[in-house]
């Protein structure tokens, strides 16, 4: 996990041309290790750990997840598909939202910003 997170932070830094200042994580052992601590210290990133069951601290994530769930429910309901396809519906709604929501200050989709190329939809 440390390598994946570090690669993602570098990708965000490159794609958005902005320094990541704060990383919020739960208190999972995959986020509390020497490798990440050293990387955060070298990059000047503050690592904040969240308190369990505190919705005030993870509101953005909750809203994003709720949007994904609502989109998946709508797709399943409209297509009259059984709940067996729930995981596929979530993946499809995430795929669609990452390629359709425009970030106003960049006039690009999230996919375009991070991957530096327009999505093939």
Short mmCIF file of C-alpha atoms in Angstrom, two decimals:
data_model
loop_
_atom_site.label_atom_id
_atom_site.label_comp_id
_atom_site.label_asym_id
_atom_site.label_seq_id
_atom_site.Cartn_x
_atom_site.Cartn_y
_atom_site.Cartn_z
CA UNK A 1 0.00 0.00 0.00
CA UNK A 2 2.73 2.59 0.71
CA UNK A 3 4.04 2.34 -2.87
CA UNK A 4 0.53 2.63 -4.34
CA UNK A 5 -0.29 5.67 -2.19
CA UNK A 6 3.04 7.35 -2.97
CA UNK A 7 2.55 6.72 -6.71
CA UNK A 8 -0.98 8.16 -6.49
CA UNK A 9 0.23 11.28 -4.64
CA UNK A 10 2.90 11.83 -7.30
CA UNK A 11 0.29 11.37 -10.03
CA UNK A 12 -1.98 13.95 -8.40
CA UNK A 13 0.96 16.32 -7.98
CA UNK A 14 1.87 15.97 -11.67
CA UNK A 15 -1.70 16.11 -12.97
CA UNK A 16 -2.96 19.01 -10.88
CA UNK A 17 0.34 20.90 -10.64
CA UNK A 18 -0.36 21.34 -6.93
CA UNK A 19 1.35 20.13 -3.80
CA UNK A 20 -0.59 17.72 -1.60
CA UNK A 21 -0.48 19.25 1.87
CA UNK A 22 -2.62 16.92 3.97
CA UNK A 23 -3.42 13.20 3.74
CA UNK A 24 -6.26 11.94 5.93
CA UNK A 25 -6.32 8.23 6.69
CA UNK A 26 -7.90 5.89 9.15
CA UNK A 27 -5.63 4.31 11.75
CA UNK A 28 -5.02 1.22 9.63
CA UNK A 29 -1.55 -0.28 9.86
CA UNK A 30 -1.12 0.06 6.09
CA UNK A 31 -1.04 3.85 6.56
CA UNK A 32 0.97 4.00 9.79
CA UNK A 33 4.42 2.78 8.77
CA UNK A 34 7.97 4.09 8.45
CA UNK A 35 7.93 4.28 4.65
CA UNK A 36 4.94 6.61 4.50
CA UNK A 37 6.12 8.65 7.50
CA UNK A 38 9.46 9.22 5.79
CA UNK A 39 7.79 10.15 2.49
CA UNK A 40 5.34 12.54 4.18
CA UNK A 41 8.19 14.18 6.11
CA UNK A 42 10.36 14.59 3.00
CA UNK A 43 7.48 16.12 1.00
CA UNK A 44 6.13 18.29 3.83
CA UNK A 45 2.81 16.43 3.91
CA UNK A 46 0.79 16.40 7.13
CA UNK A 47 -0.73 12.99 7.89
CA UNK A 48 -4.00 13.30 9.82
CA UNK A 49 -5.62 10.19 11.22
CA UNK A 50 -9.39 10.09 11.57
CA UNK A 51 -11.33 9.06 14.64
CA UNK A 52 -13.60 6.08 14.01
CA UNK A 53 -17.31 6.76 13.49
CA UNK A 54 -16.92 10.54 13.18
CA UNK A 55 -18.90 11.65 10.10
CA UNK A 56 -17.78 15.27 10.51
CA UNK A 57 -14.26 14.23 9.54
CA UNK A 58 -15.11 12.34 6.37
CA UNK A 59 -17.99 14.28 4.85
CA UNK A 60 -16.52 14.58 1.35
CA UNK A 61 -15.89 10.85 1.15
CA UNK A 62 -19.39 10.10 2.44
CA UNK A 63 -20.96 12.37 -0.19
CA UNK A 64 -18.86 10.85 -2.99
CA UNK A 65 -19.76 7.33 -1.91
CA UNK A 66 -23.44 8.26 -1.58
CA UNK A 67 -23.38 9.66 -5.13
CA UNK A 68 -21.86 6.41 -6.41
CA UNK A 69 -24.44 4.30 -4.57
CA UNK A 70 -27.34 6.43 -5.82
CA UNK A 71 -26.10 6.20 -9.41
CA UNK A 72 -25.65 2.43 -9.12
CA UNK A 73 -29.15 2.01 -7.65
CA UNK A 74 -30.61 4.10 -10.46
CA UNK A 75 -28.83 2.03 -13.12
CA UNK A 76 -29.93 -1.28 -11.59
CA UNK A 77 -33.50 -0.08 -11.15
CA UNK A 78 -33.83 1.45 -14.62
CA UNK A 79 -32.39 -1.63 -16.31
CA UNK A 80 -34.37 -4.00 -14.05
CA UNK A 81 -31.17 -5.89 -13.33
CA UNK A 82 -30.83 -8.10 -10.21
CA UNK A 83 -28.69 -6.99 -7.26
CA UNK A 84 -26.19 -9.65 -8.30
CA UNK A 85 -24.67 -6.97 -10.57
CA UNK A 86 -24.17 -4.48 -7.71
CA UNK A 87 -20.35 -4.42 -7.93
CA UNK A 88 -20.48 -3.88 -11.70
CA UNK A 89 -22.98 -1.04 -11.26
CA UNK A 90 -20.72 0.68 -8.69
CA UNK A 91 -17.69 0.29 -10.98
CA UNK A 92 -19.65 1.67 -13.93
CA UNK A 93 -20.94 4.67 -11.98
CA UNK A 94 -17.40 5.45 -10.77
CA UNK A 95 -16.06 5.11 -14.33
CA UNK A 96 -18.79 7.41 -15.65
CA UNK A 97 -18.47 10.05 -12.93
CA UNK A 98 -14.69 10.27 -13.27
CA UNK A 99 -15.15 10.99 -16.96
CA UNK A 100 -18.10 13.36 -16.81
CA UNK A 101 -17.72 15.70 -13.84
CA UNK A 102 -15.85 18.82 -14.89
CA UNK A 103 -13.49 20.53 -12.46
CA UNK A 104 -14.36 24.24 -13.04
CA UNK A 105 -10.92 25.78 -12.45
CA UNK A 106 -9.33 23.39 -14.97
CA UNK A 107 -12.22 23.02 -17.45
CA UNK A 108 -11.39 19.31 -17.60
CA UNK A 109 -12.71 16.06 -16.18
CA UNK A 110 -10.92 14.40 -13.27
CA UNK A 111 -9.70 11.65 -15.59
CA UNK A 112 -8.23 14.23 -18.00
CA UNK A 113 -6.47 16.09 -15.18
CA UNK A 114 -4.85 13.02 -13.63
CA UNK A 115 -3.98 11.11 -16.83
CA UNK A 116 -3.15 14.18 -18.95
CA UNK A 117 -5.34 12.92 -21.80
CA UNK A 118 -9.02 13.06 -22.65
CA UNK A 119 -11.06 10.00 -21.72
CA UNK A 120 -12.20 7.63 -24.43
CA UNK A 121 -15.91 7.34 -23.73
#
